Amino acid sequence: MTDPRTTVAQACRILAMEGLVEGVLGHVSVRAGDDRMLIRCRGGDEHGLMFTGEDDVRLTDLDGTIIGAAEGYTVPNELPIHGELLRARPEVNAVVHAHPPAVLLCGVAGLGLRPVFGAYNIPAMRMALEGIPLYPRSVLIRRPGLAREMIEAMGDRPVCVLKGHGITVTGASVEEAVVRALNLNALATVTLELARLGAEPETIPAEDVAELPDLGAAFNDLAVWRYHLAKARSQGM
Ligand SMILES: [Zn+2]
């Protein structure tokens, strides 16, 4: 089994490669036992998510205290997004927080993320069909109270758009959370391009939805994850 530190670092690099995070903003975490998580932190020689290494992933408690020697690392300002989600939702094992430009533009422009396509990307269509909650505040979520507000807006959904800010995505695994984030970004990218074209597409009809099988997250997500890992490797990341 891959070391969870490695998986979190790979997740950060994939999100950067695919443009969901820019520069030094954004983070990924994974549950690591009772009241513990491994989370992407920032060290003295921080140089961006695209170049995340295992050392950037530190063990903390859910309040953000680094366990063991900090070695110059500090936790993200928005750590409460991770700590409070892991605390509130036992089924969640991994959290992605990113700032994808397409989702940002859709949120600010008031473009709803609807199921406007089908077989092109079935998981993204299903995500839209089931509803994508919006947390309407554009604040930096640096206090647990703000994270709890976001969690309330999110309900039991695995994704949330943070208006004027970014996205929060959960998963049973890091791989699942990352692939969901990629799908959310794909949906937002199409939605944004349609708006630029001046198109006002209909939601796809129910009889077509009925012909779009749920391929199963376990199979689909791991294949997509492996593809992105291989792509990153081919690009020297
Ligand atoms: Zn943020």
Short mmCIF file of C-alpha atoms in Angstrom, two decimals, residues 34-232:
data_model
loop_
_atom_site.label_atom_id
_atom_site.label_comp_id
_atom_site.label_asym_id
_atom_site.label_seq_id
_atom_site.Cartn_x
_atom_site.Cartn_y
_atom_site.Cartn_z
CA ASP A 34 -8.53 9.21 15.99
CA ASP A 35 -8.36 13.01 16.00
CA ARG A 36 -5.44 12.91 13.55
CA MET A 37 -4.90 13.84 9.92
CA LEU A 38 -2.10 14.13 7.45
CA ILE A 39 -2.33 17.50 5.72
CA ARG A 40 -0.33 19.45 3.19
CA CYS A 41 1.50 22.15 5.17
CA ARG A 42 3.84 24.95 4.25
CA GLY A 43 7.54 24.80 4.98
CA GLY A 44 10.29 27.40 5.04
CA ASP A 45 11.19 26.68 1.41
CA GLU A 46 7.63 26.51 0.11
CA HIS A 47 7.52 26.47 -3.67
CA GLY A 48 4.00 25.58 -4.63
CA LEU A 49 1.61 22.67 -4.82
CA MET A 50 2.96 21.40 -8.13
CA PHE A 51 6.20 20.49 -6.37
CA THR A 52 4.73 19.02 -3.19
CA GLY A 53 6.89 16.35 -1.57
CA GLU A 54 6.18 13.89 1.24
CA ASP A 55 7.89 16.21 3.75
CA ASP A 56 5.24 18.86 3.09
CA VAL A 57 2.57 16.48 4.41
CA ARG A 58 2.50 16.62 8.21
CA LEU A 59 0.60 14.84 10.95
CA THR A 60 -1.67 17.15 12.98
CA ASP A 61 -4.64 16.84 15.28
CA LEU A 62 -8.01 18.03 14.00
CA ASP A 63 -7.44 21.45 15.59
CA GLY A 64 -4.24 21.89 13.59
CA THR A 65 -1.52 21.24 16.13
CA ILE A 66 1.42 19.55 14.44
CA ILE A 67 2.27 16.25 16.14
CA GLY A 68 6.00 15.84 16.72
CA ALA A 69 8.68 18.22 15.49
CA ALA A 70 7.26 20.95 13.25
CA GLU A 71 10.64 21.43 11.48
CA GLY A 72 9.61 24.91 10.34
CA TYR A 73 6.29 23.80 8.87
CA THR A 74 3.04 25.65 9.52
CA VAL A 75 -0.49 24.41 8.91
CA PRO A 76 -2.72 26.07 6.28
CA ASN A 77 -4.80 29.09 7.35
CA GLU A 78 -7.85 27.18 6.23
CA LEU A 79 -7.07 24.04 8.17
CA PRO A 80 -10.52 24.18 9.88
CA ILE A 81 -12.06 23.13 6.54
CA HIS A 82 -10.30 19.79 6.97
CA GLY A 83 -10.40 19.37 10.74
CA GLU A 84 -14.08 20.25 11.11
CA LEU A 85 -15.17 18.10 8.16
CA LEU A 86 -13.28 15.06 9.46
CA ARG A 87 -14.77 15.70 12.89
CA ALA A 88 -18.35 16.17 11.67
CA ARG A 89 -18.57 13.42 9.06
CA PRO A 90 -17.19 10.00 9.98
CA GLU A 91 -17.70 8.66 6.44
CA VAL A 92 -15.24 11.26 5.12
CA ASN A 93 -11.60 10.20 5.05
CA ALA A 94 -10.10 12.75 2.68
CA VAL A 95 -10.65 16.43 1.93
CA VAL A 96 -9.55 18.56 -1.02
CA HIS A 97 -9.68 22.34 -0.90
CA ALA A 98 -8.81 24.08 -4.17
CA HIS A 99 -9.43 27.29 -6.10
CA PRO A 100 -10.28 26.22 -9.68
CA PRO A 101 -10.80 29.32 -11.86
CA ALA A 102 -13.74 27.83 -13.82
CA VAL A 103 -15.69 27.06 -10.63
CA LEU A 104 -14.84 30.50 -9.26
CA LEU A 105 -16.17 32.23 -12.39
CA CYS A 106 -19.37 30.15 -12.44
CA GLY A 107 -20.01 30.91 -8.77
CA VAL A 108 -19.39 34.65 -9.08
CA ALA A 109 -21.37 34.88 -12.36
CA GLY A 110 -24.27 33.00 -10.79
CA LEU A 111 -24.11 30.17 -13.33
CA GLY A 112 -25.76 27.08 -11.88
CA LEU A 113 -23.90 23.79 -12.35
CA ARG A 114 -26.63 21.75 -14.02
CA PRO A 115 -26.57 18.37 -15.83
CA VAL A 116 -26.15 19.77 -19.34
CA PHE A 117 -24.24 16.76 -20.70
CA GLY A 118 -24.48 13.01 -20.36
CA ALA A 119 -22.08 10.29 -21.49
CA TYR A 120 -19.34 12.90 -21.97
CA ASN A 121 -18.64 12.62 -18.23
CA ILE A 122 -21.19 10.52 -16.33
CA PRO A 123 -19.84 11.12 -12.78
CA ALA A 124 -19.90 14.89 -13.36
CA MET A 125 -23.44 14.66 -14.75
CA ARG A 126 -24.55 12.67 -11.70
CA MET A 127 -22.91 15.18 -9.38
CA ALA A 128 -24.90 17.97 -11.05
CA LEU A 129 -28.09 15.91 -10.98
CA GLU A 130 -27.76 15.29 -7.25
CA GLY A 131 -27.14 18.98 -6.65
CA ILE A 132 -24.01 20.98 -5.88
CA PRO A 133 -24.39 23.11 -2.76
CA LEU A 134 -23.14 26.67 -2.63
CA TYR A 135 -21.61 28.27 0.45
CA PRO A 136 -22.47 31.90 -0.25
CA ARG A 137 -19.70 33.61 1.75
CA SER A 138 -16.35 34.53 0.19
CA VAL A 139 -14.45 34.45 3.48
CA LEU A 140 -11.13 32.83 4.30
CA ILE A 141 -12.22 29.82 6.37
CA ARG A 142 -9.65 30.20 9.12
CA ARG A 143 -11.95 29.69 12.10
CA PRO A 144 -13.84 26.51 13.07
CA GLY A 145 -17.12 28.47 13.21
CA LEU A 146 -16.78 29.43 9.54
CA ALA A 147 -15.94 25.84 8.62
CA ARG A 148 -19.08 24.68 10.42
CA GLU A 149 -21.12 27.19 8.40
CA MET A 150 -19.67 25.75 5.22
CA ILE A 151 -20.37 22.19 6.43
CA GLU A 152 -23.97 23.13 7.12
CA ALA A 153 -24.33 24.49 3.58
CA MET A 154 -22.70 21.31 2.26
CA GLY A 155 -25.09 18.96 4.05
CA ASP A 156 -24.29 15.33 3.25
CA ARG A 157 -22.98 16.12 -0.24
CA PRO A 158 -19.35 15.34 -1.20
CA VAL A 159 -18.80 18.70 -2.93
CA CYS A 160 -19.41 22.35 -2.17
CA VAL A 161 -18.79 25.51 -4.17
CA LEU A 162 -17.46 28.35 -2.03
CA LYS A 163 -18.65 31.52 -3.76
CA GLY A 164 -15.85 33.92 -4.64
CA HIS A 165 -13.34 31.44 -3.28
CA GLY A 166 -13.07 27.82 -4.44
CA ILE A 167 -14.27 24.32 -3.71
CA THR A 168 -14.32 21.79 -0.91
CA VAL A 169 -14.55 18.13 -1.91
CA THR A 170 -14.63 15.01 0.25
CA GLY A 171 -14.03 11.34 -0.41
CA ALA A 172 -13.74 7.99 1.27
CA SER A 173 -10.18 8.13 -0.07
CA VAL A 174 -7.79 10.77 -1.40
CA GLU A 175 -8.18 9.29 -4.87
CA GLU A 176 -11.97 9.60 -4.74
CA ALA A 177 -11.84 13.20 -3.49
CA VAL A 178 -9.36 14.22 -6.20
CA VAL A 179 -11.36 12.62 -9.01
CA ARG A 180 -14.54 14.28 -7.74
CA ALA A 181 -12.71 17.62 -7.77
CA LEU A 182 -11.57 16.97 -11.35
CA ASN A 183 -15.16 16.12 -12.35
CA LEU A 184 -16.53 19.24 -10.67
CA ASN A 185 -13.95 21.28 -12.56
CA ALA A 186 -14.92 19.59 -15.85
CA LEU A 187 -18.57 20.47 -15.25
CA ALA A 188 -17.73 24.08 -14.42
CA THR A 189 -15.44 24.40 -17.46
CA VAL A 190 -18.24 23.27 -19.81
CA THR A 191 -20.80 25.47 -18.03
CA LEU A 192 -18.53 28.48 -18.37
CA GLU A 193 -17.81 27.86 -22.06
CA LEU A 194 -21.54 27.44 -22.79
CA ALA A 195 -22.21 30.79 -21.12
CA ARG A 196 -19.45 32.40 -23.18
CA LEU A 197 -21.14 31.00 -26.31
CA GLY A 198 -24.37 32.59 -25.19
CA ALA A 199 -25.96 29.12 -25.05
CA GLU A 200 -28.71 28.31 -22.59
CA PRO A 201 -28.74 24.52 -22.74
CA GLU A 202 -31.56 22.41 -21.41
CA THR A 203 -30.99 19.93 -18.63
CA ILE A 204 -30.66 16.50 -20.23
CA PRO A 205 -33.93 14.54 -20.24
CA ALA A 206 -34.74 11.86 -17.68
CA GLU A 207 -34.92 9.11 -20.29
CA ASP A 208 -31.32 9.85 -21.24
CA VAL A 209 -30.23 9.92 -17.60
CA ALA A 210 -31.77 6.45 -17.29
CA GLU A 211 -29.33 5.24 -19.96
CA LEU A 212 -26.28 6.59 -18.12
CA PRO A 213 -25.18 3.86 -15.73
CA ASP A 214 -23.37 4.56 -12.50
CA LEU A 215 -20.06 2.93 -13.36
CA GLY A 216 -19.02 2.75 -9.72
CA ALA A 217 -16.58 5.05 -8.03
CA ALA A 218 -14.12 2.33 -7.05
CA PHE A 219 -13.47 1.20 -10.61
CA ASN A 220 -13.69 4.55 -12.34
CA ASP A 221 -11.88 6.71 -9.81
CA LEU A 222 -8.82 4.51 -9.49
CA ALA A 223 -8.42 4.28 -13.26
CA VAL A 224 -8.68 8.07 -13.59
CA TRP A 225 -6.26 8.50 -10.67
CA ARG A 226 -3.70 6.17 -12.27
CA TYR A 227 -4.03 8.04 -15.57
CA HIS A 228 -3.24 11.34 -13.88
CA LEU A 229 -0.33 9.83 -11.97
CA ALA A 230 1.11 8.51 -15.22
CA LYS A 231 0.50 11.86 -16.91
CA ALA A 232 2.31 13.69 -14.11
#
